[in-house]
mmCIF file of C-alpha atoms and ligand atoms in Angstrom:
data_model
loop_
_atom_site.group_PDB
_atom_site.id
_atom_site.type_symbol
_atom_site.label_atom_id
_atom_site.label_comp_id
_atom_site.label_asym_id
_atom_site.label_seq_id
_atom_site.Cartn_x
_atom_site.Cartn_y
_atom_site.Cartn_z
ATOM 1 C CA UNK A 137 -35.169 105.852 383.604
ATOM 2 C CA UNK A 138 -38.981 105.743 385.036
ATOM 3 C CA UNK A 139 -39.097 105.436 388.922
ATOM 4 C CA UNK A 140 -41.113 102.222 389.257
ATOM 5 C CA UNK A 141 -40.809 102.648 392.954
ATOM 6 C CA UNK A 142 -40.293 105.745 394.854
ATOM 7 C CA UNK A 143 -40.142 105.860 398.893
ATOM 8 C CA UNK A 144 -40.323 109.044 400.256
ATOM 9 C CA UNK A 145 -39.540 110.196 403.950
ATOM 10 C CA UNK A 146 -40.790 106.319 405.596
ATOM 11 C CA UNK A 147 -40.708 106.318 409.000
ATOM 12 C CA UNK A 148 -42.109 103.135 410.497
ATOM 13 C CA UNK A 149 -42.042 101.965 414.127
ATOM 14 C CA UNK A 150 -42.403 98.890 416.008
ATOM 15 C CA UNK A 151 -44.979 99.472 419.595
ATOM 16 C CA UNK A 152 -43.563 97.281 422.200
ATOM 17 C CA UNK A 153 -43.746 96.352 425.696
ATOM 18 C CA UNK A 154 -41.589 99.326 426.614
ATOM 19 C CA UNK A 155 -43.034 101.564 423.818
ATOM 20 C CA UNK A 156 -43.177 102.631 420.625
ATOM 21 C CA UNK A 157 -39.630 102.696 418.699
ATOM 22 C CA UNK A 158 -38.631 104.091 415.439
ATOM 23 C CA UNK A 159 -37.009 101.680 413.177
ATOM 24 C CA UNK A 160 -36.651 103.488 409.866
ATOM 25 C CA UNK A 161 -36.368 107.072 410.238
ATOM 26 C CA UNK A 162 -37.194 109.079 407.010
ATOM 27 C CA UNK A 163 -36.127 106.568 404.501
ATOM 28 C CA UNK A 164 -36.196 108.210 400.986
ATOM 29 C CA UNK A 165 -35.177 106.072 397.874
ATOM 30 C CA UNK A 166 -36.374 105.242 394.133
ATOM 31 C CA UNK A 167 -36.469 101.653 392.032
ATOM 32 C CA UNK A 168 -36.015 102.402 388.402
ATOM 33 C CA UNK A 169 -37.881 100.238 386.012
ATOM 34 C CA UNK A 170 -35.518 97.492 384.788
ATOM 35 C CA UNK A 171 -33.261 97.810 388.084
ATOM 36 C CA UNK A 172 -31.534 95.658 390.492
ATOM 37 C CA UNK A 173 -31.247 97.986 393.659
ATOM 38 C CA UNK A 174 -29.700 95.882 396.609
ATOM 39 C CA UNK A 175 -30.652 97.123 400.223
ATOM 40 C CA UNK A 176 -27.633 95.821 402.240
ATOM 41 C CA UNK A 177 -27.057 96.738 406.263
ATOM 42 C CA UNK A 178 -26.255 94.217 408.904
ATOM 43 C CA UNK A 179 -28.740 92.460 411.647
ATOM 44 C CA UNK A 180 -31.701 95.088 413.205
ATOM 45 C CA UNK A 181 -30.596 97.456 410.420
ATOM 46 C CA UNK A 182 -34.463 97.673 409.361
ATOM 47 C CA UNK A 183 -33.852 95.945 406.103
ATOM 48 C CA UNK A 184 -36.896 93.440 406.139
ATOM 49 C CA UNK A 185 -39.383 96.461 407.867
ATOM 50 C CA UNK A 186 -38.374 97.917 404.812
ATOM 51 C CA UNK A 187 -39.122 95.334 402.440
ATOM 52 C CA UNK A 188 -42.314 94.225 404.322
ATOM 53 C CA UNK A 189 -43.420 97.523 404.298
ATOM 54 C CA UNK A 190 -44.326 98.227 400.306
ATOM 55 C CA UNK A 191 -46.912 95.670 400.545
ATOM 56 C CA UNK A 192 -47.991 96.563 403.864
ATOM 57 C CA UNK A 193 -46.605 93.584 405.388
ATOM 58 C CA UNK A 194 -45.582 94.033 408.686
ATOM 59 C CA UNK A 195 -46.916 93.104 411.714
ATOM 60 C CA UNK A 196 -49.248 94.822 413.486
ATOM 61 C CA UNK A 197 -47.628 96.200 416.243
ATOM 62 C CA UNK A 198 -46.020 98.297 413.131
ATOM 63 C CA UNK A 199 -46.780 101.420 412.748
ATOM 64 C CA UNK A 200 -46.595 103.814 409.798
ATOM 65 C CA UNK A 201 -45.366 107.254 411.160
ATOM 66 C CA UNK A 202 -45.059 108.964 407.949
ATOM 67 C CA UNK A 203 -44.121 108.498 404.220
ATOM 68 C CA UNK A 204 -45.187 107.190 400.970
ATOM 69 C CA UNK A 205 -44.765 104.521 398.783
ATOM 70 C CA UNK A 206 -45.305 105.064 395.030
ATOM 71 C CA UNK A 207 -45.501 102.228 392.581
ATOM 72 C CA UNK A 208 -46.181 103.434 389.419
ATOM 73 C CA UNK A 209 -47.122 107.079 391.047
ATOM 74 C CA UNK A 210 -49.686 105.173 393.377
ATOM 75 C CA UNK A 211 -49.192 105.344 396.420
ATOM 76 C CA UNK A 212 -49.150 101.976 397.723
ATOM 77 C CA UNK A 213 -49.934 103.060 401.649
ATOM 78 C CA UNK A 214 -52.854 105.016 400.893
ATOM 79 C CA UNK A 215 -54.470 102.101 398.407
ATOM 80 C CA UNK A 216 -57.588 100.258 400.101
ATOM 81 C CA UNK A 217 -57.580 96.628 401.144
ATOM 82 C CA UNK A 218 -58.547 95.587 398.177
ATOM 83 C CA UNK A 219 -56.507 97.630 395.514
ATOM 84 C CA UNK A 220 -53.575 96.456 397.817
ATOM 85 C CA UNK A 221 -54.227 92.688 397.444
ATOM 86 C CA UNK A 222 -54.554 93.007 393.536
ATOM 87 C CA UNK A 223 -50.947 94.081 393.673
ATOM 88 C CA UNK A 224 -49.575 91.932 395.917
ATOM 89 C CA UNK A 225 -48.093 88.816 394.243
ATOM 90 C CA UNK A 226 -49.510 90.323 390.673
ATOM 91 C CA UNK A 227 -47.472 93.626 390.145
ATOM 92 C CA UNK A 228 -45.158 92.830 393.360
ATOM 93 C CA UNK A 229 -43.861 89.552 394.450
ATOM 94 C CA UNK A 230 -42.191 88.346 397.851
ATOM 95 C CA UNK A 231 -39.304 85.753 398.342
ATOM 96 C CA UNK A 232 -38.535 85.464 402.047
ATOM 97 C CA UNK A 233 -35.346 83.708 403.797
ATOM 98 C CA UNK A 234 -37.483 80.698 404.758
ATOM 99 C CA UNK A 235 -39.341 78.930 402.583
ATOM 100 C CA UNK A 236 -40.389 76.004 404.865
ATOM 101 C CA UNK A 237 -42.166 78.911 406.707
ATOM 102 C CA UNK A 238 -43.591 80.184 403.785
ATOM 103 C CA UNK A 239 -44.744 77.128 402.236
ATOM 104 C CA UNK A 240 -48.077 75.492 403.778
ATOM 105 C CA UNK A 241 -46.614 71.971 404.547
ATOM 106 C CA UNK A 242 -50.119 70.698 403.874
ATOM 107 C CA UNK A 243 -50.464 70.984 400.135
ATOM 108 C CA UNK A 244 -48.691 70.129 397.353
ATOM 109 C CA UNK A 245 -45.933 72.499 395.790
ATOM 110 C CA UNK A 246 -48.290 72.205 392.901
ATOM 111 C CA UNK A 247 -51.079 73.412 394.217
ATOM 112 C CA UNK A 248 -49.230 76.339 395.814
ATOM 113 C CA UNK A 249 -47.907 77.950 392.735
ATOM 114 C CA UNK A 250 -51.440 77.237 391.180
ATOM 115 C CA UNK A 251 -53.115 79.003 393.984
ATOM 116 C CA UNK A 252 -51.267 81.885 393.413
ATOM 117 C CA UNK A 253 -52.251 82.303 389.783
ATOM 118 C CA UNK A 254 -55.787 81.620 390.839
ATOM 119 C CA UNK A 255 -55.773 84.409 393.648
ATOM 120 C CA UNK A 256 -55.738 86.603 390.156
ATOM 121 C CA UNK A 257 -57.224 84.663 387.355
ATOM 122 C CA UNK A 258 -60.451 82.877 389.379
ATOM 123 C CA UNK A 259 -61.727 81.985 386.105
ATOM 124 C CA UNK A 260 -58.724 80.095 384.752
ATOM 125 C CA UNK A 261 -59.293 76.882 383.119
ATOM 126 C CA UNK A 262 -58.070 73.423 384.695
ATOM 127 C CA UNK A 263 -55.762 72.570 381.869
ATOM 128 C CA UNK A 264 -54.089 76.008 381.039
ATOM 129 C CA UNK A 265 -53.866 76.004 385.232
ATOM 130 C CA UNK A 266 -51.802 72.990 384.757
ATOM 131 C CA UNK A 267 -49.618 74.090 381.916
ATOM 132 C CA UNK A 268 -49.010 77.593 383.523
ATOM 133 C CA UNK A 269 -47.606 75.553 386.904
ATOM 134 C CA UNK A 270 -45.030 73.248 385.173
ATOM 135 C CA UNK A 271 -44.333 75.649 382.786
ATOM 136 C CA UNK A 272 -42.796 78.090 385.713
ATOM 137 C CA UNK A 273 -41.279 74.784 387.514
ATOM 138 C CA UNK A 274 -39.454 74.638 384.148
ATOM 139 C CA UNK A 275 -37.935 77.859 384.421
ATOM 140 C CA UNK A 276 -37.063 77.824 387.934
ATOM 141 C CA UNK A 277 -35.162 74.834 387.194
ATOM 142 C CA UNK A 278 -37.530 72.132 389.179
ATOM 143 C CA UNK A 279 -36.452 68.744 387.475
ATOM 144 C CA UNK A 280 -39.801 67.004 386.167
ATOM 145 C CA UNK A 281 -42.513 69.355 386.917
ATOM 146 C CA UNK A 282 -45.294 66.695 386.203
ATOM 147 C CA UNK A 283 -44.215 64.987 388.906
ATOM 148 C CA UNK A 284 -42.350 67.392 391.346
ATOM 149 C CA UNK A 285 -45.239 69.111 391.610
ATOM 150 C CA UNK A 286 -47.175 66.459 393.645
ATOM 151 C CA UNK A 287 -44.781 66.568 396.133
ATOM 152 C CA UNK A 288 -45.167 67.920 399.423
ATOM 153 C CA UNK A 289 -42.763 70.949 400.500
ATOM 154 C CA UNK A 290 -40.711 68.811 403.187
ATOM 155 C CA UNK A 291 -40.205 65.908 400.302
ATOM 156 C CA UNK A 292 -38.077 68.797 398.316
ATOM 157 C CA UNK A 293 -34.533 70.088 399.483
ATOM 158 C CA UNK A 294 -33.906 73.703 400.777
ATOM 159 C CA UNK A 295 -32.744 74.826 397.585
ATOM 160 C CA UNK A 296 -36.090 73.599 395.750
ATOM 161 C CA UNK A 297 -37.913 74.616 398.051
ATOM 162 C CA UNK A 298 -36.612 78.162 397.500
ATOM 163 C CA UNK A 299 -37.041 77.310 393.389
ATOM 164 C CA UNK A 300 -40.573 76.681 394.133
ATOM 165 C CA UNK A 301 -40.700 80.163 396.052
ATOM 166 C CA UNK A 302 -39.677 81.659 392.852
ATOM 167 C CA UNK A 303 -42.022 79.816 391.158
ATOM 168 C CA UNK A 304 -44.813 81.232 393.018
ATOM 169 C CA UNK A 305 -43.239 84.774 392.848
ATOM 170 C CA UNK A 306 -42.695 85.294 389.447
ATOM 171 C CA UNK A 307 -45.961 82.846 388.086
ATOM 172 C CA UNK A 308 -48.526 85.629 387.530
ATOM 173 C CA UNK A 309 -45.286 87.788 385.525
ATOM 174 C CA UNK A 310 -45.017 90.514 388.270
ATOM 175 C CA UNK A 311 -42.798 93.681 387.860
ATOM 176 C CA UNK A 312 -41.144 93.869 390.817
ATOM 177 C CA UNK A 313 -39.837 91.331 392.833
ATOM 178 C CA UNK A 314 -38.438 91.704 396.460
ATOM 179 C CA UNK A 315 -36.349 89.050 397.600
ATOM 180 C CA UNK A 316 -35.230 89.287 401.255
ATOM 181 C CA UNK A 317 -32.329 87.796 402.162
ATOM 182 C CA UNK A 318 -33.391 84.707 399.579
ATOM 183 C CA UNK A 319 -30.406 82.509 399.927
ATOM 184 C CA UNK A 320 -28.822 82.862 403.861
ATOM 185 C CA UNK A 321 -30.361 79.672 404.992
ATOM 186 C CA UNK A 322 -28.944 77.507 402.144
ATOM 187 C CA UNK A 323 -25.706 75.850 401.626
ATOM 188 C CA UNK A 324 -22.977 78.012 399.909
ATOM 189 C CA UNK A 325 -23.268 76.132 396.522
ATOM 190 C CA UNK A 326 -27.172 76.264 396.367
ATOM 191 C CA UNK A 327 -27.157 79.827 396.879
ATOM 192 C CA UNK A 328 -24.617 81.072 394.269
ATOM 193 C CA UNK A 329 -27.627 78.267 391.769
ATOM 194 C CA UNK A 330 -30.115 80.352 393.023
ATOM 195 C CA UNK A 331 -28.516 83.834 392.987
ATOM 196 C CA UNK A 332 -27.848 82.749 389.128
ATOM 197 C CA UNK A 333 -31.444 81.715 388.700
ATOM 198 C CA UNK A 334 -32.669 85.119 390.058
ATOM 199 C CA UNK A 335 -30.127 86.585 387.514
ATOM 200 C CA UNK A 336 -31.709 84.227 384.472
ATOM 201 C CA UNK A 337 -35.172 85.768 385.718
ATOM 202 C CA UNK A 338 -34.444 89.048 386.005
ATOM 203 C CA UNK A 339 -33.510 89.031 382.237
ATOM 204 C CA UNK A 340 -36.169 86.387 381.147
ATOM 205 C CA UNK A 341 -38.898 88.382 383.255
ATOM 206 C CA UNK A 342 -37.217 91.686 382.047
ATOM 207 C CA UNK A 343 -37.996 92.366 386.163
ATOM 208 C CA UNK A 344 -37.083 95.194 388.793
ATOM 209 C CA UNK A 345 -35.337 93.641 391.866
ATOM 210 C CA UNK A 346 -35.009 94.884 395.341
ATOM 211 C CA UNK A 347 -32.507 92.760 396.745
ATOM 212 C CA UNK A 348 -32.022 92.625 400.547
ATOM 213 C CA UNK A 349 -29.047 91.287 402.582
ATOM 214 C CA UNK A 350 -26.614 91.394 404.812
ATOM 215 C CA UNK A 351 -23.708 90.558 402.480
ATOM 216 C CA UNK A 352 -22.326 93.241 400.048
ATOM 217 C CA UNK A 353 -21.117 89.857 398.136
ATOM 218 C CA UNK A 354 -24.035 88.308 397.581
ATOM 219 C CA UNK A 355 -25.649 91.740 396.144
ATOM 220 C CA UNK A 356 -22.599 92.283 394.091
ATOM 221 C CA UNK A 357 -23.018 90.101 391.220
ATOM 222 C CA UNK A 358 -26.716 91.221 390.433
ATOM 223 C CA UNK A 359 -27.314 94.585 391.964
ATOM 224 C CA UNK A 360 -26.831 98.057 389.585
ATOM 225 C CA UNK A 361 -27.083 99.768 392.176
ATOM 226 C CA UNK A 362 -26.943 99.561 396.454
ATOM 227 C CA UNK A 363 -28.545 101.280 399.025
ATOM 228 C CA UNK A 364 -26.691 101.227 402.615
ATOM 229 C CA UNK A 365 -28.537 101.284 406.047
ATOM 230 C CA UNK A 366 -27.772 101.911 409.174
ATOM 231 C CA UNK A 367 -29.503 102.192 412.359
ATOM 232 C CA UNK A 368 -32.519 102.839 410.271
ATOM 233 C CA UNK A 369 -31.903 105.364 408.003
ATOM 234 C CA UNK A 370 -29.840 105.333 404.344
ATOM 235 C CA UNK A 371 -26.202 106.128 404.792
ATOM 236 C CA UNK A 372 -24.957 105.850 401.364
ATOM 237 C CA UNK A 373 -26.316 105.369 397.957
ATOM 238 C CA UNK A 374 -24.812 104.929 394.420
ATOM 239 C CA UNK A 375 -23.807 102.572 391.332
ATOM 240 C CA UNK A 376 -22.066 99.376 392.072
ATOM 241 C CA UNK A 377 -18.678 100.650 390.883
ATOM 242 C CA UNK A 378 -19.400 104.034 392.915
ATOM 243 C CA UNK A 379 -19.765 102.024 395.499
ATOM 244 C CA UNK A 380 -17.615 99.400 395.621
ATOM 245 C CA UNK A 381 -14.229 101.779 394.154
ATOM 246 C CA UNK A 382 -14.703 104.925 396.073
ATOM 247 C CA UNK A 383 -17.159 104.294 399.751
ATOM 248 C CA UNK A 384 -17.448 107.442 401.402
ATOM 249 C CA UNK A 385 -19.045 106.042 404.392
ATOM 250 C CA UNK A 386 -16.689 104.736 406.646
ATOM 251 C CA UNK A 387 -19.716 102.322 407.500
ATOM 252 C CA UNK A 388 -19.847 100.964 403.689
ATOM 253 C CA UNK A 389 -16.169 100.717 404.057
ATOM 254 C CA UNK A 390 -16.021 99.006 406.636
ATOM 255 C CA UNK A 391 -18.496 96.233 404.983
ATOM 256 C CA UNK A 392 -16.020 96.340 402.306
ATOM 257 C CA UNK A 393 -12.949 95.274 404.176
ATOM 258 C CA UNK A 394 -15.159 92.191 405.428
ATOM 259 C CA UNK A 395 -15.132 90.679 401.955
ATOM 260 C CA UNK A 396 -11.659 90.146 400.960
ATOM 261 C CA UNK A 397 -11.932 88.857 397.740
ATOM 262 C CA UNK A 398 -14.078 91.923 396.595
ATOM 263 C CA UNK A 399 -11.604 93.906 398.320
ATOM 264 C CA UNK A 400 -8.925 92.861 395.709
ATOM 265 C CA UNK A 401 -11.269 93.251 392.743
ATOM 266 C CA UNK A 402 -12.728 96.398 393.486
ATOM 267 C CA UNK A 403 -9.203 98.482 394.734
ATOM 268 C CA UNK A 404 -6.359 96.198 394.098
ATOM 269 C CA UNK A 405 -5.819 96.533 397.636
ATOM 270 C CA UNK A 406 -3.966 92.769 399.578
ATOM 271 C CA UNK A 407 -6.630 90.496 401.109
ATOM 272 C CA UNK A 408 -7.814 91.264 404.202
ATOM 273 C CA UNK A 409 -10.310 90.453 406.429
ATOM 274 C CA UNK A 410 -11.852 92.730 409.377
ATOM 275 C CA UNK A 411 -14.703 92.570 411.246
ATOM 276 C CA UNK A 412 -17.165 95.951 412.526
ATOM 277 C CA UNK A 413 -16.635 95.822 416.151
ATOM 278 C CA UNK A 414 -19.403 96.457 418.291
ATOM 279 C CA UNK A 415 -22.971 96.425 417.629
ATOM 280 C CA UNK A 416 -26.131 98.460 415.981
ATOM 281 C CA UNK A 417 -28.171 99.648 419.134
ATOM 282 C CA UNK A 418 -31.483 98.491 418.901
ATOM 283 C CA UNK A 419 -33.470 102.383 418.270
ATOM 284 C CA UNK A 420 -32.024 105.556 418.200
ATOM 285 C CA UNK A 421 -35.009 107.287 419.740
ATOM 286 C CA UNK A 422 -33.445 109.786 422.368
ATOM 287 C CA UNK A 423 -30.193 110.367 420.104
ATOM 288 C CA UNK A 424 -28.765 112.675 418.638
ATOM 289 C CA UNK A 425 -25.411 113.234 415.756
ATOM 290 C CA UNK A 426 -23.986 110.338 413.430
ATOM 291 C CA UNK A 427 -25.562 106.846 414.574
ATOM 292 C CA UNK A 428 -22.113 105.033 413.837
ATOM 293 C CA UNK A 429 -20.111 107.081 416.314
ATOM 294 C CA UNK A 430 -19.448 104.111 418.692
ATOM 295 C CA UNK A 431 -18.484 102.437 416.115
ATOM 296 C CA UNK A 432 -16.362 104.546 413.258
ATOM 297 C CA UNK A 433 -12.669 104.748 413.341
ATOM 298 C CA UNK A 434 -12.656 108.123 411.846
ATOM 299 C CA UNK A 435 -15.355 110.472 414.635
ATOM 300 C CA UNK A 436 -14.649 113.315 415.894
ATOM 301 C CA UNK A 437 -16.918 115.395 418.685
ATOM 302 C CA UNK A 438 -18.464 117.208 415.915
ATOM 303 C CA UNK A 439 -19.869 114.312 414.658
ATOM 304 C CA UNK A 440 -22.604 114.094 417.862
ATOM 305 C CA UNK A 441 -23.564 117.628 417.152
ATOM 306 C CA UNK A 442 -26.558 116.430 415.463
ATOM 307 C CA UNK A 443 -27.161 113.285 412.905
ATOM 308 C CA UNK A 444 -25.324 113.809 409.569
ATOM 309 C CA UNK A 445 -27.394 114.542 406.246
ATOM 310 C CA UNK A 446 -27.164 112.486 403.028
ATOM 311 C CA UNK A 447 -24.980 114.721 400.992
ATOM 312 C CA UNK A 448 -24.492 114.087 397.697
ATOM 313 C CA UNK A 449 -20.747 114.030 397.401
ATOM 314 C CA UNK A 450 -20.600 112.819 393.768
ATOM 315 C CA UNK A 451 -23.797 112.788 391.325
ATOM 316 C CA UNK A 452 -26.369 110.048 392.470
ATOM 317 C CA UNK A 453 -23.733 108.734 395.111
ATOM 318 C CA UNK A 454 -24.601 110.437 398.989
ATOM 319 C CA UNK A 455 -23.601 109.746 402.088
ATOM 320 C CA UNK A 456 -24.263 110.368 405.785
ATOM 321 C CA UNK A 457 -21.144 111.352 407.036
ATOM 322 C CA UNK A 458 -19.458 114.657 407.301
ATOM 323 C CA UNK A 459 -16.290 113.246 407.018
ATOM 324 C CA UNK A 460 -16.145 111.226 404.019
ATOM 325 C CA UNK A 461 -13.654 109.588 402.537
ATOM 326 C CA UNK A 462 -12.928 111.276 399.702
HETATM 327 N N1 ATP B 762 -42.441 92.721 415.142
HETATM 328 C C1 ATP B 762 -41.528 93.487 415.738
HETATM 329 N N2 ATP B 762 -41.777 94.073 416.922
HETATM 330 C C2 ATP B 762 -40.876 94.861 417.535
HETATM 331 N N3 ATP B 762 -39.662 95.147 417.024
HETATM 332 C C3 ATP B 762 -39.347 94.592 415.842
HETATM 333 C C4 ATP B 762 -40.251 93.730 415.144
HETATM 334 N N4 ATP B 762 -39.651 93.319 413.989
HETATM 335 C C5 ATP B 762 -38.442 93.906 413.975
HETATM 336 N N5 ATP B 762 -38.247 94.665 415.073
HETATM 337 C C6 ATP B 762 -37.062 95.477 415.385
HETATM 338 O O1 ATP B 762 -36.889 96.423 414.338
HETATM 339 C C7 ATP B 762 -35.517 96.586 413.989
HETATM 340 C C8 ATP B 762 -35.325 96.294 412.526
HETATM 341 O O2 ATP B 762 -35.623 94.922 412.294
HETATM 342 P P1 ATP B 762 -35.579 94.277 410.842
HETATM 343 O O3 ATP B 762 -36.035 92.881 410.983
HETATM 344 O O4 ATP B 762 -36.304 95.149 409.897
HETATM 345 O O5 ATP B 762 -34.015 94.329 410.537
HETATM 346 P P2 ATP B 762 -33.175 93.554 409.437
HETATM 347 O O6 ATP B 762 -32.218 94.551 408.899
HETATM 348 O O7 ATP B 762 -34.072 92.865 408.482
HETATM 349 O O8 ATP B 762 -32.357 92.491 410.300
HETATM 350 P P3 ATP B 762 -31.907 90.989 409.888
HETATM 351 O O9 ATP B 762 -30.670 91.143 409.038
HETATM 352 O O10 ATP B 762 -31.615 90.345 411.200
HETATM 353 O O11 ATP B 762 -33.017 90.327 409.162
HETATM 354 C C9 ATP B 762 -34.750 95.664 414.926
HETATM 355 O O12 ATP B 762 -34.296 96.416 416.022
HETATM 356 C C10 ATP B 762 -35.781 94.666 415.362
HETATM 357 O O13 ATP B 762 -35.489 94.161 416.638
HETATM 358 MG MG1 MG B 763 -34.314 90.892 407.898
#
């Protein structure tokens, strides 16, 4: 498979009031072309930094330590303003939690998706404008497009409004599209439509997804593959099955044994529900051995001799911990 995205060594950090702090330390990791990766860690893992960062996103108190970001062997952090913009939204498309704050409340949902074809094709004709936009509210499922479309975002429920979203992602036919946590603010039934729409597009668009959140469940029924953070760095990687049959990380476990009904599926194992106890620390600047010490039911002292490396414990499946549950 051809890497349509390959991260290598990021290490981004965030300059606040009581200095600068290191949110992703080092984080290596490849998209292949046709892919469904989901990036899954809890709250102040670095998840969105992550995401935000391959179109140079982030804020700019942000600050890019080290690291590249190759999309199609360019490397996105080096490109010029310019070169940047011509991939953002064309080659690489956003969907964020929110689309209310995403969505300008003072134009039509029309004229946002239309917009966002224009931003690449300035010279496209009125009428073929028109036919592109309802011909993508179509697909996204937006009843009526002729007539959705002059509606204002606060006229259209959450779960439209995250259709139109889509819309504007995946109008100018991009390759990859990350979609950060793209269903936690809606209802549970909305977002298993929406998780099924993403599904529909990734076949229909024949796209690459990164897939961000917080809930191994949600990623489950479209990911190939995961990627696990913690604390800022990677702490396992590997298929779905790999993943979800044998976790090495007591971490990834852990997130396992919160979703009892996946529990079942993947190991046969009796319902049960448990909770991580305690709490990510906010930066690990000044720290040194396994960052889910406090936390792990299985440390020992030699796991604070200094932070574990991604070992690669099966092919394609590593993990951060040097005692791993084999
Ligand atoms: N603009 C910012 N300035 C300073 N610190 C920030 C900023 N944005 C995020 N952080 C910090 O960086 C860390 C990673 O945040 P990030 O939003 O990337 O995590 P996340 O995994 O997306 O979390 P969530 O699941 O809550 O969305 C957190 O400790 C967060 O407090
Ligand atoms: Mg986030």
């Amino acid at each position: 498979m051809v890497n349509l995205l390959q991260a290598s060594n990021l290490t981004i950090s965030y300059k606040t009031a009581d200095g600068e702090h290191k949110v992703l330390d080092n984080v290596s990791f490849f998209i292949g072309k046709g892919e469904s990766v989901g990036l899954v860690g809890e709250s102040g893992s670095g998840k969105t930094t992550l995401g935000l960062s391959v179109l140079r996103l982030l804020p700019s108190n942000a600050v890019y330590n080290a690291g590249s970001i190759r999309y199609n062997g360019s490397d996105l952090l080096a490109m010029d303003e310019k070169s940047i913009s011509r991939v953002r939204g064309k080659d690489i498309s956003v969907v964020f939690q929110d689309p209310l704050a995403s969505l300008d409340p003072l134009f039509t949902v029309g004229y946002q998706i239309a917009e966002s074809v224009t931003a690449h094709r300035p010279d496209i004709g009125k009428a073929g404008l028109e036919e592109i936009v309802e011909s993508i509210m179509g697909d996204v499922g937006l009843p009526e497009p002729s007539r959705t479309k002059q509606l204002y975002p606060h006229e259209l429920s959450g779960g439209m409004r995250q259709r139109v979203m889509i819309a504007i992602a995946l109008v100018n036919n991009p390759s990859l599209l990350i979609a950060d946590e793209p269903t936690t603010a809606l209802d549970v039934t909305i977002q298993a439509q929406i998780m099924d729409l993403l599904k529909r597009a990734k076949q229909e668009y024949n796209l690459t997804i990164l897939l961000i959140t917080h809930d191994l469940g949600v990623a489950f029924e479209l990911v190939d593959r995961l990627i696990i953070m913690y604390g800022g760095v990677i702490v396992e990687q590997g298929s779905k099955q790999e993943i979800f049959s044998r976790p090495y990380h007591p971490y990834t476990k852990a997130l396992l044994m919160a979703i009892p009904e996946l529990m079942d599926i993947a190991q046969h194992a009796p319902p049960r529900l448990s909770a991580i106890p305690g709490s990510v620390r906010a930066h690990y600047d000044d720290y040194e051995g396994c960052r889910f010490y406090d936390r792990c039911t299985y440390r020992t002292k030699e796991c604070l001799d200094k932070e574990p490396d991604l070992t690669e414990y099966s092919p394609g499946h590593p993990a951060r911990c040097i005692h791993p549950l084999l």
